[in-house]
Amino acid sequence: MQGGTRGGAAPAPHGLSQREAFSSLEGDSREAMDDRYDAKTIEERWQRVWEEARAWHVPNPDPTADRSRKAYVLEMLPYPSGTLHMGHVLVYTIGDVLARFRRRQGWTVLHPIGFDSFGLPAENAAIREGGHPREITERNIAHITREMKRMGWSLDWDRVMAAHTPEYYRWTQWLFLRLYEAGLAYRKAAPVKWCPRDQAVLANEQVHDGRCEYCGAEVEARNLEQWFFRTTRYADELLDALEGLDWPERVKAMQRNWIGRSEGAEVLFRIEELDRDVPVFTTRPDTLYGATFFVLAPEHPLVEEIAARMDDPEQLRAYVRRAAAKRGEERAAAEHKTGVSTGFHAVNPVNGERIPIWVADYVLMDYGTGAIMAVPGHDRRDFDFARAFGLPVVRVVEPAEGESELPYESKERSDRLVNSGRFDGLPVPEAQRAIVAWLAEEGRGREAVSYRLRDWGFSRQRYWGCPIPIVYCERCGEVPVPDEELPVLLPELEDYRPQGIAPLAGAEEWVRTPCPRCGGEGRREVETMDTFVDSSWYFLRYCDARNDEAPFKREIVDWWCPVDQYIGGIDHTTMHMIYARFFMKALNDIGLVGFREPFQRFFTNGWVQLGGTKMSKSKGNVIGPDELLEAYGADPVRLYVLFIGPADEDMEWTDEGIEGMVRFVRRLYRLVSEVAERAPRGEPPASALTRKAHETIAKVTDDIGRRLSFNTAIAAVMELVNELQRAGAEDPAARFAAETAVSLIQPYAPHVAEELWQRLGHERLWAEPWPEADPALLTRDTFELVVQVNGKVRDRIQVEASLSEDELVARAKASPKVQAHLDGGEIRKTIVVPRKLVNFVL
RNA sequence: GCCGGGAUGGCGGAACUGGUCAGACGCGCCCGACUUAAAAUCGGGUGGCCUGCGGGCCGUGCGGGUUCGAGUCCCGCUCCCGGCACCA
């Protein structure tokens, strides 16, 4: 624990205060041994019982069984870091409450767990520590598994998977081959950063100011053949299907932004000197007359053609090289726009005007067509460029009234075209239609849609990942490895540091393999898959986790899926969650699954903060679950992380808070123990305490099941416990109230609940049906009628629920307090809200 | 710039469909009981101002509005958080 290092705010180091708290828990020697809450003993005992009963294992149902009461509860696949952190504690506790709750409601619950065990962190840790990624990964998995079990999460460990095991990645490869066959996985040349001195591919983050992070050499762009999934084929569906998902609005908004659909037109410009047509994409076809120059991205294929015909191409080529070495962010962050004039010209199809062609890195090759018509009068970026290089700026859109400075980017309905030939005077929307229609007629353009979403480049020049099952043969070319030869095992490697094109290239014996098609000499693909491929289908594997003939059986997957409740961080919204959605659409089209969306309902957890900021090692404000478990026990920690605040918002951890939760658990423990011993048995009377218990059942059931409002459910149980305590252990309803409280708190604090349930003379609370509120007890036969005069509350009177509206008014009017305020006035209006209030308006 | 979310006591938060003097539950703080004392525990209090102790007035970021009634709905702002962003 990072004692005393967090912001200097805490008077005492955490370690200390927790140890004090711990000793005080044990401290009270005067209480009977039996009535002392000892988290450790209780938790170990019940974890053993559950393990022996295999309580959380769920067998696969008959695929024809009714699936109206199934719940697939899933937390995002964890990367197996050395130890659990507070984020895990929150996420898995949320899922666990839901899983335990639904099980007790008689649902068939799938609540599995696994590990995202391929990937850079393990590889980097291995490079740092000098071990093998596999050893480090497996050690971490073993450790984190123990911690997860100590948290008491009801996970089905019989279905555990880990992405780095051949049993799993065999099927990752198998699925890749299906996508490959369907034309959804393909290779194309794409630029990577290459350090000529280290002879290695660099990750984007390893490039600073166009230089290698390690040796400082100037980085080059290399076009490497890389693997892509055709995510863009589903761009429209990925966007439109968001509508039907029960996800938080901000998550949907993020995906919409990410997909970035925009409607416009593609327009063909003729390049005069090459006598070639080049398409551009624009969202403003109405501004076509305002195009005063034309820009190609530095990576545009025509740039080299142009350079080849220039008298002095060196300046242009140097610019292209410089642009290639820059990272995307560096290009975007550039203070001033840069570019080079080519001396070539493009012809505007609408008026035949010749405009100069420039090459500039503010135009991106991978959006639109990699070329633009520049309209500086109505586009900020083109305007900046025009200013920098003294290019003309023309106005072609004018607001209906008033002045407007250029660049004028807005497009009000009333804005009209000027300087646009025969389209002058047309309002912007009509002008767009008219110009596109004219272009289409002339064969110079058409309506077009462009997306920000790119195809997913999933090959990595790294060792610790799933090998891509492809062999390159001189005669046959690119050949997929046949299914029977899967898995393509990741070879053991002495040196797996990034070097050359990819570390696997160094495993010469592994690389050389006969071509599966012709038997001639072949070489294996040496790149590995992005770990997001592993996590795009893991939730399918859980359904049929021990199948060694296929990744899964379709009927079984179709029975369990889609995931009913997905839980995880909002930070995975745009990558993982889009990739997994893409996978389901692809697998459905291939016929491997019967649905198209993986996650029906999604809950985003907040972050546990300390001292106002997210816990992080670098800030030194980390509280580890290990220490908390030691100091307080799993139940109080589970209760507290869900009690601090709404689980989907960031929350501030405080030592006082968790200590308050320990107090609550101890109070519950003592109170229920007393009730178990002394409370009368038999049917509870229809008393206020009994009613409170039923109201609490209704509230907690709704809070967990419908609202996912975990904090308010705990508060409701606390209210019940408070009322029980006031009534005392001898109250005739005490036993029922205690049983209800224990039963309702069980999803949150399963160990102590089980212990208390046993004390109350029962067993197996985890399998006990969830209590149901008696509706007869929820509707009271009297209620408190609020009487207002002019909207101000003047009295509250107990009345029978059976009274009619007229009778309510009569009672209200009869109240002396109300009379005092009605005095002298004439009642103009009377509002009656049944079962709530009467309001007299004077 | 575009898009999304938010602002309630000393603090975390509650109030779900406009309807119980807004503030549940917890933390903190204050008072009391138990104790030689302390801790623990238990009981009580705790939005602000005024009070003749009956109560009165004000109060949910700011300014307007709708309504018998607004934390909740509408319009206009301020600030905070998040996503996208040379995306043509």
Short mmCIF file of N, CA and C in Angstrom, two decimals, chain A residues 715-767:
data_model
loop_
_atom_site.label_atom_id
_atom_site.label_comp_id
_atom_site.label_asym_id
_atom_site.label_seq_id
_atom_site.Cartn_x
_atom_site.Cartn_y
_atom_site.Cartn_z
N ALA A 715 -29.40 1.03 0.71
CA ALA A 715 -30.00 2.00 1.64
C ALA A 715 -31.34 1.49 2.15
N ALA A 716 -32.10 0.86 1.26
CA ALA A 716 -33.42 0.35 1.66
C ALA A 716 -33.28 -0.74 2.72
N VAL A 717 -32.30 -1.63 2.54
CA VAL A 717 -32.10 -2.69 3.53
C VAL A 717 -31.66 -2.06 4.86
N MET A 718 -30.83 -1.03 4.78
CA MET A 718 -30.40 -0.35 5.99
C MET A 718 -31.59 0.23 6.75
N GLU A 719 -32.53 0.77 5.99
CA GLU A 719 -33.73 1.31 6.63
C GLU A 719 -34.49 0.21 7.37
N LEU A 720 -34.60 -0.94 6.73
CA LEU A 720 -35.30 -2.05 7.35
C LEU A 720 -34.58 -2.48 8.63
N VAL A 721 -33.27 -2.56 8.55
CA VAL A 721 -32.50 -2.98 9.71
C VAL A 721 -32.66 -1.96 10.85
N ASN A 722 -32.66 -0.69 10.49
CA ASN A 722 -32.89 0.35 11.51
C ASN A 722 -34.22 0.15 12.20
N GLU A 723 -35.22 -0.14 11.40
CA GLU A 723 -36.55 -0.29 11.97
C GLU A 723 -36.64 -1.55 12.85
N LEU A 724 -35.98 -2.60 12.39
CA LEU A 724 -35.93 -3.84 13.17
C LEU A 724 -35.26 -3.56 14.51
N GLN A 725 -34.19 -2.82 14.46
CA GLN A 725 -33.47 -2.52 15.69
C GLN A 725 -34.34 -1.72 16.66
N ARG A 726 -35.10 -0.78 16.12
CA ARG A 726 -36.00 0.01 16.98
C ARG A 726 -37.08 -0.87 17.59
N ALA A 727 -37.58 -1.84 16.80
CA ALA A 727 -38.66 -2.71 17.29
C ALA A 727 -38.13 -3.69 18.34
N GLY A 728 -36.88 -4.11 18.19
CA GLY A 728 -36.29 -5.03 19.15
C GLY A 728 -36.47 -6.48 18.77
N ALA A 729 -35.60 -7.34 19.31
CA ALA A 729 -35.58 -8.74 18.93
C ALA A 729 -36.82 -9.50 19.39
N GLU A 730 -37.54 -8.94 20.37
CA GLU A 730 -38.72 -9.65 20.87
C GLU A 730 -39.98 -9.37 20.05
N ASP A 731 -39.89 -8.40 19.17
CA ASP A 731 -41.07 -8.04 18.38
C ASP A 731 -41.57 -9.27 17.62
N PRO A 732 -42.89 -9.47 17.57
CA PRO A 732 -43.42 -10.66 16.87
C PRO A 732 -43.07 -10.69 15.38
N ALA A 733 -42.72 -9.54 14.82
CA ALA A 733 -42.36 -9.53 13.41
C ALA A 733 -40.85 -9.54 13.22
N ALA A 734 -40.10 -9.60 14.31
CA ALA A 734 -38.64 -9.44 14.24
C ALA A 734 -37.99 -10.53 13.40
N ARG A 735 -38.44 -11.77 13.58
CA ARG A 735 -37.82 -12.87 12.85
C ARG A 735 -38.01 -12.71 11.35
N PHE A 736 -39.23 -12.36 10.99
CA PHE A 736 -39.51 -12.17 9.56
C PHE A 736 -38.68 -11.01 9.00
N ALA A 737 -38.60 -9.93 9.75
CA ALA A 737 -37.85 -8.77 9.28
C ALA A 737 -36.37 -9.11 9.13
N ALA A 738 -35.83 -9.88 10.08
CA ALA A 738 -34.42 -10.25 10.03
C ALA A 738 -34.17 -11.18 8.84
N GLU A 739 -35.05 -12.14 8.66
CA GLU A 739 -34.88 -13.06 7.53
C GLU A 739 -34.93 -12.31 6.21
N THR A 740 -35.83 -11.35 6.13
CA THR A 740 -35.96 -10.56 4.91
C THR A 740 -34.69 -9.75 4.66
N ALA A 741 -34.20 -9.11 5.69
CA ALA A 741 -33.00 -8.28 5.52
C ALA A 741 -31.81 -9.13 5.06
N VAL A 742 -31.63 -10.27 5.68
CA VAL A 742 -30.52 -11.17 5.33
C VAL A 742 -30.68 -11.66 3.90
N SER A 743 -31.89 -12.02 3.56
CA SER A 743 -32.15 -12.54 2.23
C SER A 743 -31.90 -11.48 1.16
N LEU A 744 -32.30 -10.25 1.45
CA LEU A 744 -32.16 -9.18 0.45
C LEU A 744 -30.72 -8.69 0.31
N ILE A 745 -29.92 -8.83 1.36
CA ILE A 745 -28.55 -8.33 1.29
C ILE A 745 -27.63 -9.39 0.69
N GLN A 746 -28.15 -10.61 0.53
CA GLN A 746 -27.31 -11.72 0.08
C GLN A 746 -26.58 -11.51 -1.24
N PRO A 747 -27.20 -10.90 -2.26
CA PRO A 747 -26.43 -10.71 -3.50
C PRO A 747 -25.20 -9.83 -3.29
N TYR A 748 -25.28 -8.92 -2.33
CA TYR A 748 -24.17 -8.02 -2.08
C TYR A 748 -23.14 -8.64 -1.14
N ALA A 749 -23.65 -9.23 -0.05
CA ALA A 749 -22.78 -9.74 1.00
C ALA A 749 -23.09 -11.21 1.22
N PRO A 750 -22.71 -12.04 0.26
CA PRO A 750 -23.18 -13.43 0.26
C PRO A 750 -22.66 -14.26 1.43
N HIS A 751 -21.45 -13.97 1.90
CA HIS A 751 -20.89 -14.82 2.95
C HIS A 751 -21.61 -14.61 4.28
N VAL A 752 -21.67 -13.35 4.70
CA VAL A 752 -22.28 -13.09 6.01
C VAL A 752 -23.77 -13.40 5.96
N ALA A 753 -24.38 -13.21 4.79
CA ALA A 753 -25.80 -13.53 4.66
C ALA A 753 -26.03 -15.03 4.86
N GLU A 754 -25.16 -15.82 4.26
CA GLU A 754 -25.27 -17.27 4.38
C GLU A 754 -25.12 -17.70 5.85
N GLU A 755 -24.14 -17.10 6.51
CA GLU A 755 -23.86 -17.42 7.91
C GLU A 755 -25.08 -17.10 8.78
N LEU A 756 -25.66 -15.93 8.56
CA LEU A 756 -26.80 -15.50 9.36
C LEU A 756 -28.03 -16.33 9.04
N TRP A 757 -28.16 -16.67 7.79
CA TRP A 757 -29.29 -17.51 7.36
C TRP A 757 -29.26 -18.84 8.11
N GLN A 758 -28.06 -19.35 8.23
CA GLN A 758 -27.89 -20.60 8.96
C GLN A 758 -28.26 -20.42 10.44
N ARG A 759 -27.82 -19.32 11.01
CA ARG A 759 -28.17 -19.03 12.41
C ARG A 759 -29.67 -18.94 12.61
N LEU A 760 -30.34 -18.47 11.56
CA LEU A 760 -31.80 -18.34 11.65
C LEU A 760 -32.47 -19.70 11.45
N GLY A 761 -31.67 -20.74 11.28
CA GLY A 761 -32.20 -22.08 11.22
C GLY A 761 -32.48 -22.58 9.81
N HIS A 762 -31.88 -21.94 8.81
CA HIS A 762 -32.12 -22.38 7.43
C HIS A 762 -30.80 -22.77 6.78
N GLU A 763 -30.88 -23.17 5.54
CA GLU A 763 -29.64 -23.46 4.83
C GLU A 763 -29.75 -23.11 3.35
N ARG A 764 -28.55 -23.00 2.73
CA ARG A 764 -28.46 -22.73 1.29
C ARG A 764 -29.27 -21.52 0.84
N LEU A 765 -28.96 -20.40 1.43
CA LEU A 765 -29.64 -19.17 1.03
C LEU A 765 -29.39 -18.87 -0.45
N TRP A 766 -28.19 -19.24 -0.94
CA TRP A 766 -27.88 -18.93 -2.34
C TRP A 766 -28.83 -19.60 -3.31
N ALA A 767 -29.48 -20.68 -2.84
CA ALA A 767 -30.41 -21.38 -3.72
C ALA A 767 -31.86 -21.12 -3.32
#
